Amino acid sequence: RAKELGKNNFQFFSPELNERVHKQLDMEGYLRHAVDRNELRLEYLPIVNATTGEINSIEALLRWDNPELGRVFPDVFIPLAESTGLIVPIGDWVLETACQHLKKIHDAGWSNLKVSVNISGRQLERNTLVGTVKNALESSGLMPSSLILEITESLLMKNMKATRAILQELRSLGLGISIDDFGTGYSSLNSLMILPIDTLKIDKSFILEVTSNSQNLSLVQGIILIGHNLNLQVVAEGVENLEQANLLNTNGCDELQGYYFSKPLPLESLLDRLENTRGFIGQI
Ligand code: C2E
Ligand code: MG
Ligand code: MG
Ligand code: MG
């Protein structure tokens, strides 16, 4: 019987799957210690005024370098952090660190800059997020208006009522709320009116072909129009060339981010860049 079972199920123990399961377990183990072992870092992606090129804010992006695994990309470890709950302590670290860093940036003379921090669903579900945000603001001495939280569109729709209540509480502290990856989820237009939000970030998949595909352009124009009619700021993600930047600016998009302006930068490089460009970036 056992033999038969083993035979029938031999594919479940294939070397590839075995390796995959082990890798996953290893990775989880390593991720569990990533905070204590100082393996996490933040890089910052400038977000610029579409007309002037002035850097208005920066998006904090998490990086993980592990001695055994090497560089692990966010698209790999963020889902793992979410499924294991590790995103909660990691997310706390991100908020604390991003606020400390922004304070340094302010002290270096760039006191109007804001920082935008990605928040995952697991963090929203816990009722500790408001406390964490308050602590991060207090210990860094930042004004709440310097902080923006990014919530992905797909997440917002999961539990509208609860999400709305938490966002309202966060926003009443004075910080900003952005909807990230907009256009890839399934939010109803109604929910855009109901939710306490400030900004729509158009997903980079729409920007990629915005200059070559007229349907893409129509969609982007529509999002900008709807956003503005609802009094929201509109940001385009994934701007990789001047043509895209010009087209988006012509169509009234408020802010742009992407490799055309800058790759994500470590804090020190960002400070250098601000110094060298006097806070403006790119030629629009
Ligand atoms: P996101 O929040 O939509 O961040 C934008 C992603 O696009 C970043 O990838 C950024 O490096 C990349 N990007 C920027 N400009 C361009 C461009 O011109 N072209 C292209 N193709 N890509 C561009 P990254 O850093 O790999 O992060 C991936 C995702 O991981 C983020 O997407 C975000 O959802 C998540 N993430 C990153 N850091 C955190 C974090 O601290 N907490 C949470 N919960 N999620 C995070
Ligand atoms: Mg984001
Ligand atoms: Mg995005
Ligand atoms: Mg994303």
JSON list of N, CA and C in Angstrom, two decimals, residues 31-68:
[
{"chain": "A", "resi": 31, "resn": "LEU", "atom": "N", "xyz": [14.32, 35.45, 5.80]},
{"chain": "A", "resi": 31, "resn": "LEU", "atom": "CA", "xyz": [13.54, 36.69, 5.86]},
{"chain": "A", "resi": 31, "resn": "LEU", "atom": "C", "xyz": [13.17, 37.03, 7.30]},
{"chain": "A", "resi": 32, "resn": "ARG", "atom": "N", "xyz": [12.92, 35.94, 8.08]},
{"chain": "A", "resi": 32, "resn": "ARG", "atom": "CA", "xyz": [12.56, 36.10, 9.49]},
{"chain": "A", "resi": 32, "resn": "ARG", "atom": "C", "xyz": [13.63, 36.91, 10.25]},
{"chain": "A", "resi": 33, "resn": "HIS", "atom": "N", "xyz": [14.88, 36.79, 9.82]},
{"chain": "A", "resi": 33, "resn": "HIS", "atom": "CA", "xyz": [15.98, 37.46, 10.53]},
{"chain": "A", "resi": 33, "resn": "HIS", "atom": "C", "xyz": [16.50, 38.70, 9.81]},
{"chain": "A", "resi": 34, "resn": "ALA", "atom": "N", "xyz": [15.87, 39.01, 8.68]},
{"chain": "A", "resi": 34, "resn": "ALA", "atom": "CA", "xyz": [16.41, 40.09, 7.84]},
{"chain": "A", "resi": 34, "resn": "ALA", "atom": "C", "xyz": [16.48, 41.43, 8.57]},
{"chain": "A", "resi": 35, "resn": "VAL", "atom": "N", "xyz": [15.49, 41.71, 9.41]},
{"chain": "A", "resi": 35, "resn": "VAL", "atom": "CA", "xyz": [15.50, 42.99, 10.13]},
{"chain": "A", "resi": 35, "resn": "VAL", "atom": "C", "xyz": [16.64, 43.03, 11.16]},
{"chain": "A", "resi": 36, "resn": "ASP", "atom": "N", "xyz": [16.71, 41.99, 12.02]},
{"chain": "A", "resi": 36, "resn": "ASP", "atom": "CA", "xyz": [17.76, 41.99, 13.07]},
{"chain": "A", "resi": 36, "resn": "ASP", "atom": "C", "xyz": [19.15, 41.98, 12.46]},
{"chain": "A", "resi": 37, "resn": "ARG", "atom": "N", "xyz": [19.30, 41.31, 11.33]},
{"chain": "A", "resi": 37, "resn": "ARG", "atom": "CA", "xyz": [20.64, 41.18, 10.74]},
{"chain": "A", "resi": 37, "resn": "ARG", "atom": "C", "xyz": [20.98, 42.32, 9.79]},
{"chain": "A", "resi": 38, "resn": "ASN", "atom": "N", "xyz": [20.14, 43.37, 9.82]},
{"chain": "A", "resi": 38, "resn": "ASN", "atom": "CA", "xyz": [20.44, 44.56, 9.02]},
{"chain": "A", "resi": 38, "resn": "ASN", "atom": "C", "xyz": [20.56, 44.30, 7.53]},
{"chain": "A", "resi": 39, "resn": "GLU", "atom": "N", "xyz": [19.75, 43.37, 7.03]},
{"chain": "A", "resi": 39, "resn": "GLU", "atom": "CA", "xyz": [19.85, 43.04, 5.61]},
{"chain": "A", "resi": 39, "resn": "GLU", "atom": "C", "xyz": [18.91, 43.86, 4.74]},
{"chain": "A", "resi": 40, "resn": "LEU", "atom": "N", "xyz": [18.01, 44.60, 5.39]},
{"chain": "A", "resi": 40, "resn": "LEU", "atom": "CA", "xyz": [17.06, 45.40, 4.62]},
{"chain": "A", "resi": 40, "resn": "LEU", "atom": "C", "xyz": [17.57, 46.82, 4.45]},
{"chain": "A", "resi": 41, "resn": "ARG", "atom": "N", "xyz": [17.30, 47.38, 3.29]},
{"chain": "A", "resi": 41, "resn": "ARG", "atom": "CA", "xyz": [17.65, 48.77, 3.03]},
{"chain": "A", "resi": 41, "resn": "ARG", "atom": "C", "xyz": [16.50, 49.41, 2.28]},
{"chain": "A", "resi": 42, "resn": "LEU", "atom": "N", "xyz": [16.48, 50.73, 2.27]},
{"chain": "A", "resi": 42, "resn": "LEU", "atom": "CA", "xyz": [15.49, 51.43, 1.46]},
{"chain": "A", "resi": 42, "resn": "LEU", "atom": "C", "xyz": [16.19, 52.21, 0.35]},
{"chain": "A", "resi": 43, "resn": "GLU", "atom": "N", "xyz": [15.57, 52.19, -0.82]},
{"chain": "A", "resi": 43, "resn": "GLU", "atom": "CA", "xyz": [16.01, 53.08, -1.89]},
{"chain": "A", "resi": 43, "resn": "GLU", "atom": "C", "xyz": [14.85, 54.01, -2.19]},
{"chain": "A", "resi": 44, "resn": "TYR", "atom": "N", "xyz": [15.17, 55.15, -2.82]},
{"chain": "A", "resi": 44, "resn": "TYR", "atom": "CA", "xyz": [14.14, 56.17, -3.03]},
{"chain": "A", "resi": 44, "resn": "TYR", "atom": "C", "xyz": [14.01, 56.56, -4.49]},
{"chain": "A", "resi": 45, "resn": "LEU", "atom": "N", "xyz": [12.78, 56.49, -4.98]},
{"chain": "A", "resi": 45, "resn": "LEU", "atom": "CA", "xyz": [12.49, 56.85, -6.36]},
{"chain": "A", "resi": 45, "resn": "LEU", "atom": "C", "xyz": [11.87, 58.25, -6.39]},
{"chain": "A", "resi": 46, "resn": "PRO", "atom": "N", "xyz": [12.54, 59.20, -7.05]},
{"chain": "A", "resi": 46, "resn": "PRO", "atom": "CA", "xyz": [12.00, 60.56, -7.10]},
{"chain": "A", "resi": 46, "resn": "PRO", "atom": "C", "xyz": [10.66, 60.61, -7.85]},
{"chain": "A", "resi": 47, "resn": "ILE", "atom": "N", "xyz": [9.75, 61.43, -7.36]},
{"chain": "A", "resi": 47, "resn": "ILE", "atom": "CA", "xyz": [8.48, 61.71, -8.01]},
{"chain": "A", "resi": 47, "resn": "ILE", "atom": "C", "xyz": [8.48, 63.20, -8.33]},
{"chain": "A", "resi": 48, "resn": "VAL", "atom": "N", "xyz": [8.37, 63.53, -9.62]},
{"chain": "A", "resi": 48, "resn": "VAL", "atom": "CA", "xyz": [8.59, 64.93, -10.00]},
{"chain": "A", "resi": 48, "resn": "VAL", "atom": "C", "xyz": [7.33, 65.60, -10.51]},
{"chain": "A", "resi": 49, "resn": "ASN", "atom": "N", "xyz": [7.29, 66.91, -10.36]},
{"chain": "A", "resi": 49, "resn": "ASN", "atom": "CA", "xyz": [6.24, 67.73, -10.94]},
{"chain": "A", "resi": 49, "resn": "ASN", "atom": "C", "xyz": [6.34, 67.60, -12.47]},
{"chain": "A", "resi": 50, "resn": "ALA", "atom": "N", "xyz": [5.24, 67.24, -13.13]},
{"chain": "A", "resi": 50, "resn": "ALA", "atom": "CA", "xyz": [5.28, 66.92, -14.56]},
{"chain": "A", "resi": 50, "resn": "ALA", "atom": "C", "xyz": [5.64, 68.13, -15.41]},
{"chain": "A", "resi": 51, "resn": "THR", "atom": "N", "xyz": [5.38, 69.33, -14.91]},
{"chain": "A", "resi": 51, "resn": "THR", "atom": "CA", "xyz": [5.65, 70.53, -15.69]},
{"chain": "A", "resi": 51, "resn": "THR", "atom": "C", "xyz": [7.05, 71.08, -15.44]},
{"chain": "A", "resi": 52, "resn": "THR", "atom": "N", "xyz": [7.44, 71.10, -14.17]},
{"chain": "A", "resi": 52, "resn": "THR", "atom": "CA", "xyz": [8.70, 71.77, -13.83]},
{"chain": "A", "resi": 52, "resn": "THR", "atom": "C", "xyz": [9.86, 70.81, -13.61]},
{"chain": "A", "resi": 53, "resn": "GLY", "atom": "N", "xyz": [9.59, 69.53, -13.38]},
{"chain": "A", "resi": 53, "resn": "GLY", "atom": "CA", "xyz": [10.65, 68.58, -13.09]},
{"chain": "A", "resi": 53, "resn": "GLY", "atom": "C", "xyz": [11.15, 68.67, -11.65]},
{"chain": "A", "resi": 54, "resn": "GLU", "atom": "N", "xyz": [10.47, 69.48, -10.84]},
{"chain": "A", "resi": 54, "resn": "GLU", "atom": "CA", "xyz": [10.90, 69.58, -9.44]},
{"chain": "A", "resi": 54, "resn": "GLU", "atom": "C", "xyz": [10.56, 68.29, -8.69]},
{"chain": "A", "resi": 55, "resn": "ILE", "atom": "N", "xyz": [11.48, 67.84, -7.85]},
{"chain": "A", "resi": 55, "resn": "ILE", "atom": "CA", "xyz": [11.21, 66.63, -7.06]},
{"chain": "A", "resi": 55, "resn": "ILE", "atom": "C", "xyz": [10.28, 67.00, -5.90]},
{"chain": "A", "resi": 56, "resn": "ASN", "atom": "N", "xyz": [9.06, 66.50, -5.97]},
{"chain": "A", "resi": 56, "resn": "ASN", "atom": "CA", "xyz": [8.08, 66.80, -4.92]},
{"chain": "A", "resi": 56, "resn": "ASN", "atom": "C", "xyz": [8.15, 65.79, -3.79]},
{"chain": "A", "resi": 57, "resn": "SER", "atom": "N", "xyz": [8.37, 64.53, -4.18]},
{"chain": "A", "resi": 57, "resn": "SER", "atom": "CA", "xyz": [8.38, 63.48, -3.16]},
{"chain": "A", "resi": 57, "resn": "SER", "atom": "C", "xyz": [9.26, 62.33, -3.63]},
{"chain": "A", "resi": 58, "resn": "ILE", "atom": "N", "xyz": [9.42, 61.36, -2.76]},
{"chain": "A", "resi": 58, "resn": "ILE", "atom": "CA", "xyz": [10.20, 60.18, -3.07]},
{"chain": "A", "resi": 58, "resn": "ILE", "atom": "C", "xyz": [9.42, 58.95, -2.60]},
{"chain": "A", "resi": 59, "resn": "GLU", "atom": "N", "xyz": [9.49, 57.88, -3.39]},
{"chain": "A", "resi": 59, "resn": "GLU", "atom": "CA", "xyz": [8.84, 56.64, -2.97]},
{"chain": "A", "resi": 59, "resn": "GLU", "atom": "C", "xyz": [9.88, 55.71, -2.36]},
{"chain": "A", "resi": 60, "resn": "ALA", "atom": "N", "xyz": [9.62, 55.24, -1.15]},
{"chain": "A", "resi": 60, "resn": "ALA", "atom": "CA", "xyz": [10.53, 54.31, -0.49]},
{"chain": "A", "resi": 60, "resn": "ALA", "atom": "C", "xyz": [10.31, 52.91, -1.05]},
{"chain": "A", "resi": 61, "resn": "LEU", "atom": "N", "xyz": [11.39, 52.27, -1.52]},
{"chain": "A", "resi": 61, "resn": "LEU", "atom": "CA", "xyz": [11.30, 50.92, -2.06]},
{"chain": "A", "resi": 61, "resn": "LEU", "atom": "C", "xyz": [12.26, 50.01, -1.32]},
{"chain": "A", "resi": 62, "resn": "LEU", "atom": "N", "xyz": [11.73, 48.90, -0.85]},
{"chain": "A", "resi": 62, "resn": "LEU", "atom": "CA", "xyz": [12.48, 48.00, 0.01]},
{"chain": "A", "resi": 62, "resn": "LEU", "atom": "C", "xyz": [13.45, 47.13, -0.78]},
{"chain": "A", "resi": 63, "resn": "ARG", "atom": "N", "xyz": [14.65, 46.95, -0.25]},
{"chain": "A", "resi": 63, "resn": "ARG", "atom": "CA", "xyz": [15.67, 46.10, -0.87]},
{"chain": "A", "resi": 63, "resn": "ARG", "atom": "C", "xyz": [16.17, 45.09, 0.15]},
{"chain": "A", "resi": 64, "resn": "TRP", "atom": "N", "xyz": [16.39, 43.86, -0.31]},
{"chain": "A", "resi": 64, "resn": "TRP", "atom": "CA", "xyz": [16.89, 42.82, 0.59]},
{"chain": "A", "resi": 64, "resn": "TRP", "atom": "C", "xyz": [18.09, 42.12, -0.04]},
{"chain": "A", "resi": 65, "resn": "ASP", "atom": "N", "xyz": [19.23, 42.22, 0.62]},
{"chain": "A", "resi": 65, "resn": "ASP", "atom": "CA", "xyz": [20.43, 41.50, 0.22]},
{"chain": "A", "resi": 65, "resn": "ASP", "atom": "C", "xyz": [20.79, 40.51, 1.31]},
{"chain": "A", "resi": 66, "resn": "ASN", "atom": "N", "xyz": [20.74, 39.22, 0.97]},
{"chain": "A", "resi": 66, "resn": "ASN", "atom": "CA", "xyz": [21.04, 38.17, 1.94]},
{"chain": "A", "resi": 66, "resn": "ASN", "atom": "C", "xyz": [22.35, 37.50, 1.55]},
{"chain": "A", "resi": 67, "resn": "PRO", "atom": "N", "xyz": [23.23, 37.22, 2.54]},
{"chain": "A", "resi": 67, "resn": "PRO", "atom": "CA", "xyz": [24.53, 36.62, 2.22]},
{"chain": "A", "resi": 67, "resn": "PRO", "atom": "C", "xyz": [24.42, 35.29, 1.46]},
{"chain": "A", "resi": 68, "resn": "GLU", "atom": "N", "xyz": [23.38, 34.50, 1.77]},
{"chain": "A", "resi": 68, "resn": "GLU", "atom": "CA", "xyz": [23.22, 33.20, 1.10]},
{"chain": "A", "resi": 68, "resn": "GLU", "atom": "C", "xyz": [22.48, 33.33, -0.23]}
]
